[in-house]
Amino acid sequence: MNFNLQRLLVERMEHRILVGTVAFLAIMVVTGWVAINEGGRMAAFDRQFLARSIERGASLYVANCATCHGVDGLGQTGRAPGLNSPHLFGYSFVGELDTETLVLNAELANAATTEERAAEIDARLAEIATEREAIFAQMGPAITAEYDPVEPTRLGQVDWTGSLRSFIYTTLVHGRPASGSYYGAQMVAWGQTAQGPLRADELEDLTNYILNWDRGDAWTVDDLNAVQQFAKVPADPVYVAQLEDMLDAAGGGASFVGSETPNAEILAGLVEFTGDPQNGQMLYNGALACSGCHMNAAVAPPTEGTWTRVNEVRLQEAQFADYTAEEYLVESIIHPNAYVVEGYPSGVMLQNYGDRLTYQDLADLIAYIASQDQPN
């Protein structure tokens, strides 16, 4: 094949070699520049991705968590702990003083420490004790809200050895089944792997939003005192079991409904009982923690309007043509998976209420639910 050298941009071989060398060096410079800046570019991308995740998490939090934990994340007294809290993030207001105390005590125990230095250490330890007392005095509102200044970290309270991120994420996935025993509402499982309503990516967004509350070393005692409720130490399961046995014994052998009892048999048993809506409300918001799922309608239908919906909507469906409102509620409470309202997940509601409720409890619950739709 013949080449027309006149048509080449660079005719002389030496010049072509020079152009190729310069082009190669230019490519290497550009590649090096891209490589050097790739870390910064990826870091900026990560920041943008995290920012979008936090925004999505904020929406999820308001829709699903704010009812119990507060819109500002400071918790609600007797209901749920604050998440926007130095306690969750493990910040100790006396941490530096505690570290200094350990160092000084170690030095004081050293046989080589002179008497003069020992006197200085004793004086400093006395100052530290005074400073600690002053800080603890400032924490009065937080201590009243059940903050333990001796154990300033939630992870330490529960002996969690993993990361804070993993603690928050797994708590969201599985909930806190026992929280109903010491708060007014039970935290349900939110992850779909535990039959909850949220996907894994949504749980990640929620986790990122909660972690975004961390202020590092900038937490103040005022931030601490603003928290309305601090997390409680989980109860010893053995103690809880013993307490339940004592309560059962104190009940005078009251008959429990039973999770396998048919609707007709339950209804026949309820005829002998008159429901007390006030006690039903206490059960609903307290020991049974029903409001934890039903209050904001994120996991289950809302409490308000239940009685009206049962009569005007549910009983109009063919499968409930022969039901009364009372029978529908009995089935919903004792056999919750027999019928699941469209738009809500199955398997979320506990299946053992029949083994936990006496006939009087069930009558009280139904009376409370019915009372929600009565005119004032």
mmCIF file of C-alpha atoms in Angstrom:
data_model
loop_
_atom_site.group_PDB
_atom_site.id
_atom_site.type_symbol
_atom_site.label_atom_id
_atom_site.label_comp_id
_atom_site.label_asym_id
_atom_site.label_seq_id
_atom_site.Cartn_x
_atom_site.Cartn_y
_atom_site.Cartn_z
ATOM 1 C CA MET A 1 0.000 0.000 0.000
ATOM 2 C CA ASN A 2 1.402 3.378 -0.997
ATOM 3 C CA PHE A 3 1.182 6.346 1.380
ATOM 4 C CA ASN A 4 1.025 9.904 0.198
ATOM 5 C CA LEU A 5 3.454 11.617 2.540
ATOM 6 C CA GLN A 6 2.230 14.985 1.380
ATOM 7 C CA ARG A 7 -1.138 14.286 3.037
ATOM 8 C CA LEU A 8 0.367 13.592 6.474
ATOM 9 C CA LEU A 9 0.096 16.393 9.015
ATOM 10 C CA VAL A 10 3.682 15.819 10.056
ATOM 11 C CA GLU A 11 5.874 14.694 7.221
ATOM 12 C CA ARG A 12 9.252 14.117 8.850
ATOM 13 C CA MET A 13 9.722 11.024 10.981
ATOM 14 C CA GLU A 14 11.574 12.964 13.658
ATOM 15 C CA HIS A 15 8.713 15.371 14.009
ATOM 16 C CA ARG A 16 6.182 12.569 14.157
ATOM 17 C CA ILE A 17 8.157 10.883 16.942
ATOM 18 C CA LEU A 18 8.277 14.164 18.799
ATOM 19 C CA VAL A 19 4.502 14.685 18.445
ATOM 20 C CA GLY A 20 3.817 11.117 19.625
ATOM 21 C CA THR A 21 6.074 11.565 22.633
ATOM 22 C CA VAL A 22 4.430 14.848 23.596
ATOM 23 C CA ALA A 23 0.952 13.316 23.148
ATOM 24 C CA PHE A 24 1.939 10.333 25.304
ATOM 25 C CA LEU A 25 3.268 12.606 28.032
ATOM 26 C CA ALA A 26 0.113 14.722 27.865
ATOM 27 C CA ILE A 27 -2.042 11.597 28.269
ATOM 28 C CA MET A 28 0.058 10.506 31.249
ATOM 29 C CA VAL A 29 -0.298 13.942 32.855
ATOM 30 C CA VAL A 30 -4.074 13.945 32.365
ATOM 31 C CA THR A 31 -4.331 10.367 33.697
ATOM 32 C CA GLY A 32 -2.222 11.294 36.705
ATOM 33 C CA TRP A 33 -4.309 14.369 37.367
ATOM 34 C CA VAL A 34 -7.523 12.306 37.229
ATOM 35 C CA ALA A 35 -5.998 9.681 39.533
ATOM 36 C CA ILE A 36 -4.857 12.290 42.028
ATOM 37 C CA ASN A 37 -8.281 13.920 42.135
ATOM 38 C CA GLU A 38 -10.319 10.690 42.050
ATOM 39 C CA GLY A 39 -10.289 10.429 45.834
ATOM 40 C CA GLY A 40 -11.693 13.921 46.210
ATOM 41 C CA ARG A 41 -14.267 13.326 43.507
ATOM 42 C CA MET A 42 -15.431 10.090 45.138
ATOM 43 C CA ALA A 43 -15.499 11.765 48.553
ATOM 44 C CA ALA A 44 -17.713 14.519 47.142
ATOM 45 C CA PHE A 45 -19.946 11.864 45.568
ATOM 46 C CA ASP A 46 -20.161 10.024 48.909
ATOM 47 C CA ARG A 47 -21.125 13.256 50.685
ATOM 48 C CA GLN A 48 -23.850 13.941 48.128
ATOM 49 C CA PHE A 49 -25.144 10.369 48.404
ATOM 50 C CA LEU A 50 -25.176 10.574 52.216
ATOM 51 C CA ALA A 51 -26.964 13.934 52.120
ATOM 52 C CA ARG A 52 -29.725 12.478 49.931
ATOM 53 C CA SER A 53 -29.956 9.435 52.217
ATOM 54 C CA ILE A 54 -30.340 11.697 55.267
ATOM 55 C CA GLU A 55 -33.091 13.658 53.511
ATOM 56 C CA ARG A 56 -34.997 10.464 52.758
ATOM 57 C CA GLY A 57 -34.396 9.288 56.326
ATOM 58 C CA ALA A 58 -35.871 12.526 57.674
ATOM 59 C CA SER A 59 -39.126 11.874 55.802
ATOM 60 C CA LEU A 60 -39.241 8.284 57.058
ATOM 61 C CA TYR A 61 -38.571 9.434 60.606
ATOM 62 C CA VAL A 62 -41.400 11.968 60.609
ATOM 63 C CA ALA A 63 -43.808 9.404 59.167
ATOM 64 C CA ASN A 64 -42.885 6.462 61.366
ATOM 65 C CA CYS A 65 -40.848 7.455 64.415
ATOM 66 C CA ALA A 66 -41.723 10.999 65.480
ATOM 67 C CA THR A 67 -44.964 9.934 67.165
ATOM 68 C CA CYS A 68 -42.993 8.195 69.908
ATOM 69 C CA HIS A 69 -39.483 9.675 69.755
ATOM 70 C CA GLY A 70 -40.540 13.274 69.117
ATOM 71 C CA VAL A 71 -40.177 15.370 65.975
ATOM 72 C CA ASP A 72 -36.951 16.832 67.382
ATOM 73 C CA GLY A 73 -35.693 13.414 68.489
ATOM 74 C CA LEU A 74 -35.731 14.319 72.182
ATOM 75 C CA GLY A 75 -38.123 11.501 73.127
ATOM 76 C CA GLN A 76 -41.349 11.590 75.122
ATOM 77 C CA THR A 77 -41.555 10.976 78.845
ATOM 78 C CA GLY A 78 -42.686 7.448 79.613
ATOM 79 C CA ARG A 79 -43.116 6.612 75.934
ATOM 80 C CA ALA A 80 -39.833 6.400 74.040
ATOM 81 C CA PRO A 81 -36.228 7.547 74.555
ATOM 82 C CA GLY A 82 -34.558 10.487 72.861
ATOM 83 C CA LEU A 83 -32.311 9.732 69.892
ATOM 84 C CA ASN A 84 -30.972 13.261 69.503
ATOM 85 C CA SER A 85 -29.055 12.688 72.703
ATOM 86 C CA PRO A 86 -25.430 12.639 73.898
ATOM 87 C CA HIS A 87 -26.321 9.445 75.764
ATOM 88 C CA LEU A 88 -27.001 7.529 72.548
ATOM 89 C CA PHE A 89 -23.765 8.831 71.019
ATOM 90 C CA GLY A 90 -21.727 7.979 74.103
ATOM 91 C CA TYR A 91 -20.528 11.452 75.017
ATOM 92 C CA SER A 92 -19.383 11.777 78.627
ATOM 93 C CA PHE A 93 -19.308 15.230 80.179
ATOM 94 C CA VAL A 94 -16.820 14.019 82.778
ATOM 95 C CA GLY A 95 -14.830 11.749 80.476
ATOM 96 C CA GLU A 96 -11.686 13.879 80.506
ATOM 97 C CA LEU A 97 -11.863 14.210 84.277
ATOM 98 C CA ASP A 98 -12.245 10.444 84.643
ATOM 99 C CA THR A 99 -9.227 9.828 82.402
ATOM 100 C CA GLU A 100 -7.150 12.311 84.363
ATOM 101 C CA THR A 101 -8.225 10.634 87.614
ATOM 102 C CA LEU A 102 -7.009 7.241 86.376
ATOM 103 C CA VAL A 103 -3.655 8.669 85.334
ATOM 104 C CA LEU A 104 -3.162 10.502 88.619
ATOM 105 C CA ASN A 105 -4.128 7.478 90.708
ATOM 106 C CA ALA A 106 -1.657 5.335 88.773
ATOM 107 C CA GLU A 107 1.054 7.910 89.407
ATOM 108 C CA LEU A 108 0.110 8.115 93.061
ATOM 109 C CA ALA A 109 0.463 4.333 93.395
ATOM 110 C CA ASN A 110 3.949 4.433 91.909
ATOM 111 C CA ALA A 111 6.562 3.935 94.627
ATOM 112 C CA ALA A 112 8.839 6.439 92.890
ATOM 113 C CA THR A 113 6.387 9.322 93.394
ATOM 114 C CA THR A 114 7.789 11.872 95.831
ATOM 115 C CA GLU A 115 5.836 13.172 98.804
ATOM 116 C CA GLU A 116 5.743 16.614 97.242
ATOM 117 C CA ARG A 117 4.282 15.231 94.007
ATOM 118 C CA ALA A 118 1.820 13.059 95.970
ATOM 119 C CA ALA A 119 0.535 16.168 97.734
ATOM 120 C CA GLU A 120 0.036 17.874 94.371
ATOM 121 C CA ILE A 121 -1.855 14.843 93.069
ATOM 122 C CA ASP A 122 -4.121 14.736 96.136
ATOM 123 C CA ALA A 123 -4.919 18.417 95.684
ATOM 124 C CA ARG A 124 -5.743 17.909 91.999
ATOM 125 C CA LEU A 125 -7.923 14.865 92.760
ATOM 126 C CA ALA A 126 -9.886 16.966 95.240
ATOM 127 C CA GLU A 127 -10.388 19.626 92.538
ATOM 128 C CA ILE A 128 -11.574 16.972 90.075
ATOM 129 C CA ALA A 129 -14.106 15.652 92.594
ATOM 130 C CA THR A 130 -15.466 19.176 93.048
ATOM 131 C CA GLU A 131 -15.662 19.734 89.288
ATOM 132 C CA ARG A 132 -17.506 16.418 88.819
ATOM 133 C CA GLU A 133 -20.042 17.317 91.494
ATOM 134 C CA ALA A 134 -20.627 20.702 89.853
ATOM 135 C CA ILE A 135 -21.246 19.075 86.446
ATOM 136 C CA PHE A 136 -23.564 16.477 87.969
ATOM 137 C CA ALA A 137 -25.499 19.269 89.687
ATOM 138 C CA GLN A 138 -26.064 20.899 86.275
ATOM 139 C CA MET A 139 -27.497 17.603 84.996
ATOM 140 C CA GLY A 140 -30.463 17.723 87.376
ATOM 141 C CA PRO A 141 -33.241 17.698 84.722
ATOM 142 C CA ALA A 142 -31.531 14.887 82.799
ATOM 143 C CA ILE A 143 -31.068 12.756 85.912
ATOM 144 C CA THR A 144 -34.759 13.287 86.703
ATOM 145 C CA ALA A 145 -35.473 11.968 83.186
ATOM 146 C CA GLU A 146 -33.544 8.791 84.169
ATOM 147 C CA TYR A 147 -30.094 9.701 82.836
ATOM 148 C CA ASP A 148 -27.324 7.776 84.589
ATOM 149 C CA PRO A 149 -24.187 9.972 84.702
ATOM 150 C CA VAL A 150 -22.105 6.989 85.827
ATOM 151 C CA GLU A 151 -22.933 5.151 82.566
ATOM 152 C CA PRO A 152 -23.058 7.925 79.946
ATOM 153 C CA THR A 153 -23.293 5.648 76.910
ATOM 154 C CA ARG A 154 -26.231 3.573 75.717
ATOM 155 C CA LEU A 155 -23.927 0.967 74.193
ATOM 156 C CA GLY A 156 -22.300 0.530 77.578
ATOM 157 C CA GLN A 157 -25.685 0.124 79.242
ATOM 158 C CA VAL A 158 -26.584 -2.845 77.080
ATOM 159 C CA ASP A 159 -23.026 -4.237 76.757
ATOM 160 C CA TRP A 160 -23.078 -3.729 72.989
ATOM 161 C CA THR A 161 -19.627 -4.424 71.546
ATOM 162 C CA GLY A 162 -20.424 -3.503 67.941
ATOM 163 C CA SER A 163 -20.663 -0.085 66.329
ATOM 164 C CA LEU A 164 -23.338 2.500 67.009
ATOM 165 C CA ARG A 165 -24.453 2.192 63.388
ATOM 166 C CA SER A 166 -25.022 -1.557 63.747
ATOM 167 C CA PHE A 167 -26.846 -1.008 67.056
ATOM 168 C CA ILE A 168 -29.273 1.488 65.515
ATOM 169 C CA TYR A 169 -29.795 -0.556 62.349
ATOM 170 C CA THR A 170 -30.475 -3.856 64.105
ATOM 171 C CA THR A 171 -32.804 -2.113 66.565
ATOM 172 C CA LEU A 172 -34.800 -0.783 63.626
ATOM 173 C CA VAL A 173 -34.905 -4.197 61.980
ATOM 174 C CA HIS A 174 -36.089 -6.177 64.989
ATOM 175 C CA GLY A 175 -37.694 -3.519 67.187
ATOM 176 C CA ARG A 176 -37.773 -3.738 70.976
ATOM 177 C CA PRO A 177 -40.358 -6.428 71.818
ATOM 178 C CA ALA A 178 -39.901 -5.964 75.570
ATOM 179 C CA SER A 179 -40.140 -2.172 75.532
ATOM 180 C CA GLY A 180 -43.872 -2.293 76.187
ATOM 181 C CA SER A 181 -43.106 -3.503 79.705
ATOM 182 C CA TYR A 182 -41.282 -0.319 80.651
ATOM 183 C CA TYR A 183 -42.620 2.239 78.144
ATOM 184 C CA GLY A 184 -46.178 3.049 77.250
ATOM 185 C CA ALA A 185 -45.744 1.525 73.811
ATOM 186 C CA GLN A 186 -43.831 -1.360 72.298
ATOM 187 C CA MET A 187 -41.365 -0.681 69.511
ATOM 188 C CA VAL A 188 -42.311 -3.033 66.696
ATOM 189 C CA ALA A 189 -39.989 -4.583 64.113
ATOM 190 C CA TRP A 190 -39.586 -2.210 61.175
ATOM 191 C CA GLY A 191 -37.469 -4.340 58.830
ATOM 192 C CA GLN A 192 -39.128 -6.469 56.163
ATOM 193 C CA THR A 193 -36.840 -9.346 57.185
ATOM 194 C CA ALA A 194 -38.651 -9.283 60.538
ATOM 195 C CA GLN A 195 -42.091 -8.867 58.927
ATOM 196 C CA GLY A 196 -41.996 -5.079 59.223
ATOM 197 C CA PRO A 197 -42.907 -2.501 56.541
ATOM 198 C CA LEU A 198 -39.515 -0.974 55.623
ATOM 199 C CA ARG A 199 -36.960 -2.117 53.047
ATOM 200 C CA ALA A 200 -33.255 -2.440 53.867
ATOM 201 C CA ASP A 201 -32.388 0.761 51.979
ATOM 202 C CA GLU A 202 -35.069 2.664 53.938
ATOM 203 C CA LEU A 203 -33.604 1.371 57.203
ATOM 204 C CA GLU A 204 -30.189 2.603 56.036
ATOM 205 C CA ASP A 205 -31.686 6.037 55.329
ATOM 206 C CA LEU A 206 -33.263 6.126 58.796
ATOM 207 C CA THR A 207 -29.975 5.057 60.386
ATOM 208 C CA ASN A 208 -28.085 7.801 58.545
ATOM 209 C CA TYR A 209 -30.653 10.382 59.636
ATOM 210 C CA ILE A 210 -30.340 9.384 63.300
ATOM 211 C CA LEU A 211 -26.528 9.310 63.124
ATOM 212 C CA ASN A 212 -26.604 12.805 61.626
ATOM 213 C CA TRP A 213 -27.667 14.106 65.049
ATOM 214 C CA ASP A 214 -24.204 13.389 66.448
ATOM 215 C CA ARG A 215 -22.394 16.577 67.509
ATOM 216 C CA GLY A 216 -19.071 14.963 68.339
ATOM 217 C CA ASP A 217 -17.377 16.908 71.119
ATOM 218 C CA ALA A 218 -19.784 19.841 70.774
ATOM 219 C CA TRP A 219 -22.516 18.370 73.026
ATOM 220 C CA THR A 220 -23.473 20.596 75.957
ATOM 221 C CA VAL A 221 -25.197 19.961 79.275
ATOM 222 C CA ASP A 222 -28.117 22.012 77.915
ATOM 223 C CA ASP A 223 -28.423 19.464 75.090
ATOM 224 C CA LEU A 224 -28.492 16.706 77.696
ATOM 225 C CA ASN A 225 -31.132 18.404 79.824
ATOM 226 C CA ALA A 226 -33.334 18.982 76.765
ATOM 227 C CA VAL A 227 -33.835 15.215 76.357
ATOM 228 C CA GLN A 228 -37.296 14.277 77.636
ATOM 229 C CA GLN A 229 -36.707 10.556 78.158
ATOM 230 C CA PHE A 230 -33.543 8.462 78.384
ATOM 231 C CA ALA A 231 -33.279 4.810 77.413
ATOM 232 C CA LYS A 232 -33.880 2.337 80.183
ATOM 233 C CA VAL A 233 -31.789 -0.672 81.115
ATOM 234 C CA PRO A 234 -33.560 -3.795 79.803
ATOM 235 C CA ALA A 235 -35.107 -5.888 82.549
ATOM 236 C CA ASP A 236 -33.655 -9.243 83.546
ATOM 237 C CA PRO A 237 -35.758 -11.868 81.673
ATOM 238 C CA VAL A 238 -35.728 -14.135 84.743
ATOM 239 C CA TYR A 239 -37.134 -11.332 86.864
ATOM 240 C CA VAL A 240 -39.778 -10.525 84.263
ATOM 241 C CA ALA A 241 -40.874 -14.173 84.154
ATOM 242 C CA GLN A 242 -41.105 -14.273 87.939
ATOM 243 C CA LEU A 243 -43.124 -11.064 87.953
ATOM 244 C CA GLU A 244 -45.537 -12.459 85.359
ATOM 245 C CA ASP A 245 -46.013 -15.581 87.504
ATOM 246 C CA MET A 246 -46.764 -13.380 90.511
ATOM 247 C CA LEU A 247 -49.280 -11.345 88.509
ATOM 248 C CA ASP A 248 -50.976 -14.498 87.258
ATOM 249 C CA ALA A 249 -51.227 -15.790 90.820
ATOM 250 C CA ALA A 250 -52.617 -12.446 91.980
ATOM 251 C CA GLY A 251 -55.285 -12.631 89.286
ATOM 252 C CA GLY A 252 -57.130 -15.241 91.300
ATOM 253 C CA GLY A 253 -57.019 -17.774 88.496
ATOM 254 C CA ALA A 254 -58.830 -15.542 86.009
ATOM 255 C CA SER A 255 -59.505 -17.416 82.783
ATOM 256 C CA PHE A 256 -57.414 -16.421 79.778
ATOM 257 C CA VAL A 257 -59.061 -16.375 76.373
ATOM 258 C CA GLY A 258 -56.544 -18.638 74.629
ATOM 259 C CA SER A 259 -54.959 -18.057 71.237
ATOM 260 C CA GLU A 260 -56.581 -21.138 69.683
ATOM 261 C CA THR A 261 -60.106 -20.497 70.995
ATOM 262 C CA PRO A 262 -62.718 -20.147 68.173
ATOM 263 C CA ASN A 263 -64.570 -16.855 67.787
ATOM 264 C CA ALA A 264 -67.947 -18.334 68.740
ATOM 265 C CA GLU A 265 -66.613 -19.700 72.016
ATOM 266 C CA ILE A 266 -64.960 -16.372 72.856
ATOM 267 C CA LEU A 267 -68.160 -14.445 72.146
ATOM 268 C CA ALA A 268 -70.113 -16.818 74.348
ATOM 269 C CA GLY A 269 -67.644 -16.204 77.177
ATOM 270 C CA LEU A 270 -67.737 -12.415 76.752
ATOM 271 C CA VAL A 271 -71.484 -12.314 77.452
ATOM 272 C CA GLU A 272 -70.715 -12.536 81.168
ATOM 273 C CA PHE A 273 -68.448 -9.486 81.197
ATOM 274 C CA THR A 274 -69.080 -5.743 80.994
ATOM 275 C CA GLY A 275 -66.237 -3.792 79.402
ATOM 276 C CA ASP A 276 -64.528 -0.921 81.183
ATOM 277 C CA PRO A 277 -63.225 1.532 78.523
ATOM 278 C CA GLN A 278 -60.861 3.248 80.973
ATOM 279 C CA ASN A 279 -59.101 0.010 81.819
ATOM 280 C CA GLY A 280 -59.158 -0.841 78.112
ATOM 281 C CA GLN A 281 -57.348 2.408 77.375
ATOM 282 C CA MET A 282 -54.694 1.587 79.958
ATOM 283 C CA LEU A 283 -54.143 -1.813 78.362
ATOM 284 C CA TYR A 284 -54.134 -0.340 74.855
ATOM 285 C CA ASN A 285 -51.583 2.382 75.595
ATOM 286 C CA GLY A 286 -49.661 0.588 78.307
ATOM 287 C CA ALA A 287 -49.109 -3.123 78.898
ATOM 288 C CA LEU A 288 -50.178 -4.254 75.406
ATOM 289 C CA ALA A 289 -48.577 -1.278 73.612
ATOM 290 C CA CYS A 290 -51.227 -1.335 70.857
ATOM 291 C CA SER A 291 -50.803 2.393 70.259
ATOM 292 C CA GLY A 292 -47.193 1.849 69.214
ATOM 293 C CA CYS A 293 -48.425 0.532 65.855
ATOM 294 C CA HIS A 294 -51.917 1.962 65.573
ATOM 295 C CA MET A 295 -51.329 5.568 66.597
ATOM 296 C CA ASN A 296 -49.652 6.864 63.431
ATOM 297 C CA ALA A 297 -51.142 4.247 61.045
ATOM 298 C CA ALA A 298 -47.714 3.441 59.628
ATOM 299 C CA VAL A 299 -47.786 -0.246 60.577
ATOM 300 C CA ALA A 300 -51.464 -0.830 61.364
ATOM 301 C CA PRO A 301 -54.818 0.940 60.878
ATOM 302 C CA PRO A 302 -55.314 3.960 63.155
ATOM 303 C CA THR A 303 -57.213 3.597 66.422
ATOM 304 C CA GLU A 304 -59.471 6.559 65.765
ATOM 305 C CA GLY A 305 -62.469 5.586 63.708
ATOM 306 C CA THR A 306 -61.992 1.827 64.135
ATOM 307 C CA TRP A 307 -65.536 1.133 65.348
ATOM 308 C CA THR A 308 -67.070 3.166 62.521
ATOM 309 C CA ARG A 309 -64.862 1.533 59.874
ATOM 310 C CA VAL A 310 -65.764 -1.920 61.145
ATOM 311 C CA ASN A 311 -69.500 -1.210 60.870
ATOM 312 C CA GLU A 312 -69.503 0.840 57.684
ATOM 313 C CA VAL A 313 -66.702 -0.806 55.702
ATOM 314 C CA ARG A 314 -65.546 -4.177 56.992
ATOM 315 C CA LEU A 315 -68.965 -5.660 57.743
ATOM 316 C CA GLN A 316 -70.090 -4.720 54.248
ATOM 317 C CA GLU A 317 -67.617 -7.211 52.774
ATOM 318 C CA ALA A 318 -69.057 -10.616 51.867
ATOM 319 C CA GLN A 319 -66.777 -12.609 54.171
ATOM 320 C CA PHE A 320 -68.038 -10.640 57.203
ATOM 321 C CA ALA A 321 -71.726 -10.634 56.282
ATOM 322 C CA ASP A 322 -72.649 -12.645 59.372
ATOM 323 C CA TYR A 323 -70.265 -10.877 61.760
ATOM 324 C CA THR A 324 -71.037 -8.284 64.405
ATOM 325 C CA ALA A 325 -68.582 -5.488 65.126
ATOM 326 C CA GLU A 326 -67.686 -7.208 68.379
ATOM 327 C CA GLU A 327 -66.892 -10.502 66.613
ATOM 328 C CA TYR A 328 -64.752 -8.704 64.032
ATOM 329 C CA LEU A 329 -62.696 -7.077 66.811
ATOM 330 C CA VAL A 330 -62.405 -10.369 68.690
ATOM 331 C CA GLU A 331 -60.967 -12.017 65.591
ATOM 332 C CA SER A 332 -58.675 -9.052 64.895
ATOM 333 C CA ILE A 333 -57.188 -9.193 68.390
ATOM 334 C CA ILE A 334 -57.020 -12.930 69.040
ATOM 335 C CA HIS A 335 -56.525 -14.197 65.458
ATOM 336 C CA PRO A 336 -54.872 -11.187 63.753
ATOM 337 C CA ASN A 337 -53.719 -13.039 60.632
ATOM 338 C CA ALA A 338 -57.217 -14.333 59.808
ATOM 339 C CA TYR A 339 -57.770 -11.077 57.946
ATOM 340 C CA VAL A 340 -55.228 -8.344 57.166
ATOM 341 C CA VAL A 341 -56.407 -4.915 56.079
ATOM 342 C CA GLU A 342 -55.227 -4.072 52.581
ATOM 343 C CA GLY A 343 -52.113 -1.903 52.554
ATOM 344 C CA TYR A 344 -50.690 -3.291 55.792
ATOM 345 C CA PRO A 345 -48.244 -6.186 56.271
ATOM 346 C CA SER A 346 -49.264 -9.499 57.778
ATOM 347 C CA GLY A 347 -47.461 -11.079 60.705
ATOM 348 C CA VAL A 348 -46.661 -7.783 62.428
ATOM 349 C CA MET A 349 -49.273 -8.027 65.173
ATOM 350 C CA LEU A 350 -48.394 -10.435 67.971
ATOM 351 C CA GLN A 351 -50.154 -13.784 67.781
ATOM 352 C CA ASN A 352 -50.294 -14.487 71.529
ATOM 353 C CA TYR A 353 -52.752 -11.921 72.840
ATOM 354 C CA GLY A 354 -55.223 -14.709 73.498
ATOM 355 C CA ASP A 355 -52.767 -16.200 76.001
ATOM 356 C CA ARG A 356 -52.180 -12.811 77.645
ATOM 357 C CA LEU A 357 -55.739 -11.499 77.909
ATOM 358 C CA THR A 358 -58.482 -12.533 80.272
ATOM 359 C CA TYR A 359 -62.087 -12.284 79.123
ATOM 360 C CA GLN A 360 -62.412 -9.126 81.216
ATOM 361 C CA ASP A 361 -59.337 -7.611 79.524
ATOM 362 C CA LEU A 362 -60.772 -8.378 76.084
ATOM 363 C CA ALA A 363 -64.142 -6.874 77.027
ATOM 364 C CA ASP A 364 -62.355 -3.748 78.285
ATOM 365 C CA LEU A 365 -60.343 -3.408 75.081
ATOM 366 C CA ILE A 366 -63.437 -3.686 72.886
ATOM 367 C CA ALA A 367 -65.245 -1.135 75.074
ATOM 368 C CA TYR A 368 -62.337 1.293 74.699
ATOM 369 C CA ILE A 369 -62.185 0.900 70.915
ATOM 370 C CA ALA A 370 -65.941 1.399 70.642
ATOM 371 C CA SER A 371 -65.732 4.521 72.820
ATOM 372 C CA GLN A 372 -63.375 6.247 70.365
ATOM 373 C CA ASP A 373 -66.219 6.878 67.933
ATOM 374 C CA GLN A 374 -68.818 8.012 70.438
ATOM 375 C CA PRO A 375 -69.859 11.704 70.365
ATOM 376 C CA ASN A 376 -68.607 13.820 73.257
#
